[in-house]
């Protein structure tokens, strides 16, 4: 009743990847306006080639991480980010799937777990989450969701969160999955 979100608000989903072709998400997936799809050039000079719909910081193999421009998860162990994106900004009133909180907002997929990581009872671990947060900030995310588990922290991690908030982003962490 208060707000439905706004298309100018980008929500970075720093997680296991987001299926941007999902019928409940496709219309709300962020598109990098400064990148030309498929030309193998870093058009916006941000260090990431063809990051049209976000970035994958880990790739396929958790033992040998590598980056690519496809943050859509191919495996069942990486569906958590799609689930979280649906809660945040799935298209609503379309008679498909779910109704979301900010269904007028845009979703920026930032994949930080490996496709083949099954160490956590079949779910992928977040490997490069803080690098993902920094990327989301640089791409203009005003809300950054980190629905991760874990214990402890470091000064480096705090510095990334401080950087994000100083840039005007709200970083949201899970209270327990």
PDB file of C-alpha atoms in Angstrom:
ATOM      1  CA  UNK A   1       0.000   0.000   0.000  1.00  0.00           C
ATOM      2  CA  UNK A   2       2.988   2.336   0.481  1.00  0.00           C
ATOM      3  CA  UNK A   3       5.216   1.613  -2.523  1.00  0.00           C
ATOM      4  CA  UNK A   4       5.654  -0.879  -5.329  1.00  0.00           C
ATOM      5  CA  UNK A   5       9.241   0.091  -6.003  1.00  0.00           C
ATOM      6  CA  UNK A   6      10.552   2.126  -8.896  1.00  0.00           C
ATOM      7  CA  UNK A   7      12.303   1.163 -12.150  1.00  0.00           C
ATOM      8  CA  UNK A   8      15.151   3.517 -11.242  1.00  0.00           C
ATOM      9  CA  UNK A   9      15.960   1.421  -8.149  1.00  0.00           C
ATOM     10  CA  UNK A  10      18.442  -1.368  -8.856  1.00  0.00           C
ATOM     11  CA  UNK A  11      18.577  -4.271  -6.395  1.00  0.00           C
ATOM     12  CA  UNK A  12      21.848  -6.205  -6.529  1.00  0.00           C
ATOM     13  CA  UNK A  13      21.273  -9.878  -5.752  1.00  0.00           C
ATOM     14  CA  UNK A  14      24.746 -11.019  -4.638  1.00  0.00           C
ATOM     15  CA  UNK A  15      24.114 -14.731  -4.388  1.00  0.00           C
ATOM     16  CA  UNK A  16      24.258 -17.957  -6.386  1.00  0.00           C
ATOM     17  CA  UNK A  17      23.084 -16.365  -9.638  1.00  0.00           C
ATOM     18  CA  UNK A  18      19.726 -15.351 -11.045  1.00  0.00           C
ATOM     19  CA  UNK A  19      17.851 -17.012 -13.901  1.00  0.00           C
ATOM     20  CA  UNK A  20      17.135 -13.876 -15.895  1.00  0.00           C
ATOM     21  CA  UNK A  21      14.931 -15.810 -18.355  1.00  0.00           C
ATOM     22  CA  UNK A  22      12.549 -16.869 -15.566  1.00  0.00           C
ATOM     23  CA  UNK A  23       9.030 -15.733 -16.552  1.00  0.00           C
ATOM     24  CA  UNK A  24       8.532 -14.006 -13.194  1.00  0.00           C
ATOM     25  CA  UNK A  25      11.878 -12.153 -13.399  1.00  0.00           C
ATOM     26  CA  UNK A  26      12.738 -11.479 -17.078  1.00  0.00           C
ATOM     27  CA  UNK A  27      10.892  -8.157 -17.357  1.00  0.00           C
ATOM     28  CA  UNK A  28      12.658  -6.797 -14.256  1.00  0.00           C
ATOM     29  CA  UNK A  29      16.238  -7.860 -14.989  1.00  0.00           C
ATOM     30  CA  UNK A  30      18.645  -4.920 -15.098  1.00  0.00           C
ATOM     31  CA  UNK A  31      20.379  -4.203 -18.394  1.00  0.00           C
ATOM     32  CA  UNK A  32      23.680  -2.335 -18.511  1.00  0.00           C
ATOM     33  CA  UNK A  33      22.894   0.655 -20.755  1.00  0.00           C
ATOM     34  CA  UNK A  34      26.577   1.269 -21.498  1.00  0.00           C
ATOM     35  CA  UNK A  35      27.366  -2.252 -22.747  1.00  0.00           C
ATOM     36  CA  UNK A  36      26.781  -3.583 -26.279  1.00  0.00           C
ATOM     37  CA  UNK A  37      25.747  -7.258 -25.996  1.00  0.00           C
ATOM     38  CA  UNK A  38      27.958  -9.902 -27.567  1.00  0.00           C
ATOM     39  CA  UNK A  39      30.682  -7.718 -29.072  1.00  0.00           C
ATOM     40  CA  UNK A  40      33.434  -9.044 -26.728  1.00  0.00           C
ATOM     41  CA  UNK A  41      34.391  -5.480 -25.776  1.00  0.00           C
ATOM     42  CA  UNK A  42      34.277  -3.775 -22.382  1.00  0.00           C
ATOM     43  CA  UNK A  43      32.219  -0.871 -23.743  1.00  0.00           C
ATOM     44  CA  UNK A  44      31.740   0.839 -20.380  1.00  0.00           C
ATOM     45  CA  UNK A  45      35.411   0.355 -19.361  1.00  0.00           C
ATOM     46  CA  UNK A  46      34.558  -1.144 -15.972  1.00  0.00           C
ATOM     47  CA  UNK A  47      36.829  -4.168 -16.360  1.00  0.00           C
ATOM     48  CA  UNK A  48      34.046  -6.626 -17.278  1.00  0.00           C
ATOM     49  CA  UNK A  49      33.479  -7.594 -20.914  1.00  0.00           C
ATOM     50  CA  UNK A  50      29.821  -7.773 -21.993  1.00  0.00           C
ATOM     51  CA  UNK A  51      28.385  -7.518 -18.472  1.00  0.00           C
ATOM     52  CA  UNK A  52      24.950  -6.864 -19.920  1.00  0.00           C
ATOM     53  CA  UNK A  53      22.926  -8.503 -17.114  1.00  0.00           C
ATOM     54  CA  UNK A  54      25.439  -8.624 -14.240  1.00  0.00           C
ATOM     55  CA  UNK A  55      28.504 -10.789 -13.641  1.00  0.00           C
ATOM     56  CA  UNK A  56      29.601 -14.255 -12.522  1.00  0.00           C
ATOM     57  CA  UNK A  57      32.617 -13.940 -10.223  1.00  0.00           C
ATOM     58  CA  UNK A  58      33.217 -17.676  -9.753  1.00  0.00           C
ATOM     59  CA  UNK A  59      32.169 -19.609 -12.854  1.00  0.00           C
ATOM     60  CA  UNK A  60      31.719 -23.347 -13.047  1.00  0.00           C
ATOM     61  CA  UNK A  61      34.351 -24.854 -10.768  1.00  0.00           C
ATOM     62  CA  UNK A  62      34.805 -23.922  -7.101  1.00  0.00           C
ATOM     63  CA  UNK A  63      38.271 -25.513  -7.127  1.00  0.00           C
ATOM     64  CA  UNK A  64      39.410 -23.249  -9.970  1.00  0.00           C
ATOM     65  CA  UNK A  65      37.305 -20.055  -9.914  1.00  0.00           C
ATOM     66  CA  UNK A  66      37.074 -17.976 -13.057  1.00  0.00           C
ATOM     67  CA  UNK A  67      34.858 -15.096 -14.085  1.00  0.00           C
ATOM     68  CA  UNK A  68      32.386 -14.818 -16.956  1.00  0.00           C
ATOM     69  CA  UNK A  69      29.521 -12.637 -18.053  1.00  0.00           C
ATOM     70  CA  UNK A  70      26.758 -15.151 -17.331  1.00  0.00           C
ATOM     71  CA  UNK A  71      25.348 -14.847 -13.803  1.00  0.00           C
ATOM     72  CA  UNK A  72      22.451 -17.169 -14.665  1.00  0.00           C
ATOM     73  CA  UNK A  73      22.793 -20.441 -12.711  1.00  0.00           C
ATOM     74  CA  UNK A  74      22.874 -23.625 -14.805  1.00  0.00           C
ATOM     75  CA  UNK A  75      22.643 -26.118 -11.932  1.00  0.00           C
ATOM     76  CA  UNK A  76      20.166 -27.023  -9.233  1.00  0.00           C
ATOM     77  CA  UNK A  77      22.659 -26.112  -6.501  1.00  0.00           C
ATOM     78  CA  UNK A  78      22.509 -22.457  -7.537  1.00  0.00           C
ATOM     79  CA  UNK A  79      18.783 -21.687  -7.422  1.00  0.00           C
ATOM     80  CA  UNK A  80      18.910 -19.664  -4.187  1.00  0.00           C
ATOM     81  CA  UNK A  81      19.674 -16.369  -5.969  1.00  0.00           C
ATOM     82  CA  UNK A  82      16.692 -16.808  -8.288  1.00  0.00           C
ATOM     83  CA  UNK A  83      14.482 -17.454  -5.262  1.00  0.00           C
ATOM     84  CA  UNK A  84      15.786 -14.335  -3.483  1.00  0.00           C
ATOM     85  CA  UNK A  85      15.381 -12.209  -6.635  1.00  0.00           C
ATOM     86  CA  UNK A  86      11.753 -13.318  -6.826  1.00  0.00           C
ATOM     87  CA  UNK A  87      11.075 -12.147  -3.299  1.00  0.00           C
ATOM     88  CA  UNK A  88      12.746  -8.803  -3.985  1.00  0.00           C
ATOM     89  CA  UNK A  89      11.404  -7.859  -7.402  1.00  0.00           C
ATOM     90  CA  UNK A  90       9.462 -10.520  -9.309  1.00  0.00           C
ATOM     91  CA  UNK A  91       6.884  -9.216 -11.762  1.00  0.00           C
ATOM     92  CA  UNK A  92       3.565  -9.081  -9.933  1.00  0.00           C
ATOM     93  CA  UNK A  93      -0.062  -9.366 -11.109  1.00  0.00           C
ATOM     94  CA  UNK A  94       0.982 -11.513 -14.083  1.00  0.00           C
ATOM     95  CA  UNK A  95      -0.729 -14.748 -12.959  1.00  0.00           C
ATOM     96  CA  UNK A  96       2.690 -16.458 -12.819  1.00  0.00           C
ATOM     97  CA  UNK A  97       4.664 -17.541  -9.763  1.00  0.00           C
ATOM     98  CA  UNK A  98       4.876 -15.099  -6.874  1.00  0.00           C
ATOM     99  CA  UNK A  99       4.116 -11.520  -5.918  1.00  0.00           C
ATOM    100  CA  UNK A 100       7.134  -9.560  -4.738  1.00  0.00           C
ATOM    101  CA  UNK A 101       7.874  -6.634  -2.480  1.00  0.00           C
ATOM    102  CA  UNK A 102       9.461  -4.196  -4.963  1.00  0.00           C
ATOM    103  CA  UNK A 103       8.004  -5.403  -8.226  1.00  0.00           C
ATOM    104  CA  UNK A 104       8.726  -2.208 -10.125  1.00  0.00           C
ATOM    105  CA  UNK A 105      12.475  -2.340  -9.262  1.00  0.00           C
ATOM    106  CA  UNK A 106      15.265  -3.811 -11.411  1.00  0.00           C
ATOM    107  CA  UNK A 107      17.295  -6.905 -10.463  1.00  0.00           C
ATOM    108  CA  UNK A 108      21.094  -6.908 -10.940  1.00  0.00           C
ATOM    109  CA  UNK A 109      22.329 -10.541 -10.854  1.00  0.00           C
ATOM    110  CA  UNK A 110      25.764 -10.980  -9.251  1.00  0.00           C
ATOM    111  CA  UNK A 111      26.782 -14.652  -9.095  1.00  0.00           C
ATOM    112  CA  UNK A 112      29.313 -15.480  -6.372  1.00  0.00           C
ATOM    113  CA  UNK A 113      29.116 -19.262  -6.104  1.00  0.00           C
ATOM    114  CA  UNK A 114      30.295 -22.065  -8.390  1.00  0.00           C
ATOM    115  CA  UNK A 115      28.064 -24.164 -10.613  1.00  0.00           C
ATOM    116  CA  UNK A 116      29.516 -27.448  -9.345  1.00  0.00           C
ATOM    117  CA  UNK A 117      29.815 -26.628  -5.631  1.00  0.00           C
ATOM    118  CA  UNK A 118      27.889 -29.219  -3.634  1.00  0.00           C
ATOM    119  CA  UNK A 119      29.799 -28.919  -0.352  1.00  0.00           C
ATOM    120  CA  UNK A 120      26.938 -27.306   1.588  1.00  0.00           C
ATOM    121  CA  UNK A 121      24.385 -30.128   1.398  1.00  0.00           C
ATOM    122  CA  UNK A 122      23.806 -29.444  -2.286  1.00  0.00           C
ATOM    123  CA  UNK A 123      23.878 -25.630  -2.104  1.00  0.00           C
ATOM    124  CA  UNK A 124      26.745 -23.521  -3.379  1.00  0.00           C
ATOM    125  CA  UNK A 125      28.946 -21.535  -1.001  1.00  0.00           C
ATOM    126  CA  UNK A 126      29.381 -17.804  -1.557  1.00  0.00           C
ATOM    127  CA  UNK A 127      33.018 -17.444  -2.612  1.00  0.00           C
ATOM    128  CA  UNK A 128      33.552 -13.888  -3.892  1.00  0.00           C
ATOM    129  CA  UNK A 129      30.651 -12.115  -2.209  1.00  0.00           C
ATOM    130  CA  UNK A 130      32.501  -8.970  -1.200  1.00  0.00           C
ATOM    131  CA  UNK A 131      33.870  -8.490  -4.700  1.00  0.00           C
ATOM    132  CA  UNK A 132      30.262  -8.915  -5.837  1.00  0.00           C
ATOM    133  CA  UNK A 133      29.099  -6.182  -3.459  1.00  0.00           C
ATOM    134  CA  UNK A 134      31.725  -3.772  -4.832  1.00  0.00           C
ATOM    135  CA  UNK A 135      30.647  -4.598  -8.412  1.00  0.00           C
ATOM    136  CA  UNK A 136      26.976  -3.989  -7.552  1.00  0.00           C
ATOM    137  CA  UNK A 137      27.859  -0.591  -6.078  1.00  0.00           C
ATOM    138  CA  UNK A 138      29.861   0.379  -9.172  1.00  0.00           C
ATOM    139  CA  UNK A 139      26.934  -0.625 -11.388  1.00  0.00           C
ATOM    140  CA  UNK A 140      24.537   1.616  -9.463  1.00  0.00           C
ATOM    141  CA  UNK A 141      22.701  -0.768  -7.127  1.00  0.00           C
ATOM    142  CA  UNK A 142      20.986   1.137  -4.337  1.00  0.00           C
ATOM    143  CA  UNK A 143      19.976  -2.016  -2.466  1.00  0.00           C
ATOM    144  CA  UNK A 144      22.340  -4.987  -2.214  1.00  0.00           C
ATOM    145  CA  UNK A 145      20.956  -8.250  -0.909  1.00  0.00           C
ATOM    146  CA  UNK A 146      23.388 -10.708   0.684  1.00  0.00           C
ATOM    147  CA  UNK A 147      21.270 -13.620   1.814  1.00  0.00           C
ATOM    148  CA  UNK A 148      24.241 -15.638   3.016  1.00  0.00           C
ATOM    149  CA  UNK A 149      25.066 -17.703   6.046  1.00  0.00           C
ATOM    150  CA  UNK A 150      28.319 -17.844   7.944  1.00  0.00           C
ATOM    151  CA  UNK A 151      30.147 -16.688  11.006  1.00  0.00           C
ATOM    152  CA  UNK A 152      32.693 -14.050  11.856  1.00  0.00           C
ATOM    153  CA  UNK A 153      34.010 -11.225   9.758  1.00  0.00           C
ATOM    154  CA  UNK A 154      37.093  -9.222   8.914  1.00  0.00           C
ATOM    155  CA  UNK A 155      38.191  -5.624   8.505  1.00  0.00           C
ATOM    156  CA  UNK A 156      38.275  -6.134   4.715  1.00  0.00           C
ATOM    157  CA  UNK A 157      34.633  -7.229   4.744  1.00  0.00           C
ATOM    158  CA  UNK A 158      33.672  -4.254   6.902  1.00  0.00           C
ATOM    159  CA  UNK A 159      35.561  -1.919   4.559  1.00  0.00           C
ATOM    160  CA  UNK A 160      33.503  -3.160   1.577  1.00  0.00           C
ATOM    161  CA  UNK A 161      30.231  -2.651   3.490  1.00  0.00           C
ATOM    162  CA  UNK A 162      31.382   0.815   4.571  1.00  0.00           C
ATOM    163  CA  UNK A 163      32.316   1.642   0.958  1.00  0.00           C
ATOM    164  CA  UNK A 164      28.886   0.503  -0.248  1.00  0.00           C
ATOM    165  CA  UNK A 165      27.000   2.559   2.319  1.00  0.00           C
ATOM    166  CA  UNK A 166      29.165   5.624   1.656  1.00  0.00           C
ATOM    167  CA  UNK A 167      28.102   5.341  -1.996  1.00  0.00           C
ATOM    168  CA  UNK A 168      24.445   5.426  -0.943  1.00  0.00           C
ATOM    169  CA  UNK A 169      23.690   1.709  -1.106  1.00  0.00           C
ATOM    170  CA  UNK A 170      21.753  -0.178   1.548  1.00  0.00           C
ATOM    171  CA  UNK A 171      23.366  -3.574   2.179  1.00  0.00           C
ATOM    172  CA  UNK A 172      20.911  -6.151   3.515  1.00  0.00           C
ATOM    173  CA  UNK A 173      22.078  -9.383   5.120  1.00  0.00           C
ATOM    174  CA  UNK A 174      20.016 -12.382   6.107  1.00  0.00           C
ATOM    175  CA  UNK A 175      19.176 -12.902   9.750  1.00  0.00           C
ATOM    176  CA  UNK A 176      19.289 -16.660   9.339  1.00  0.00           C
ATOM    177  CA  UNK A 177      18.235 -19.077   6.628  1.00  0.00           C
TER     178      UNK A 177
END
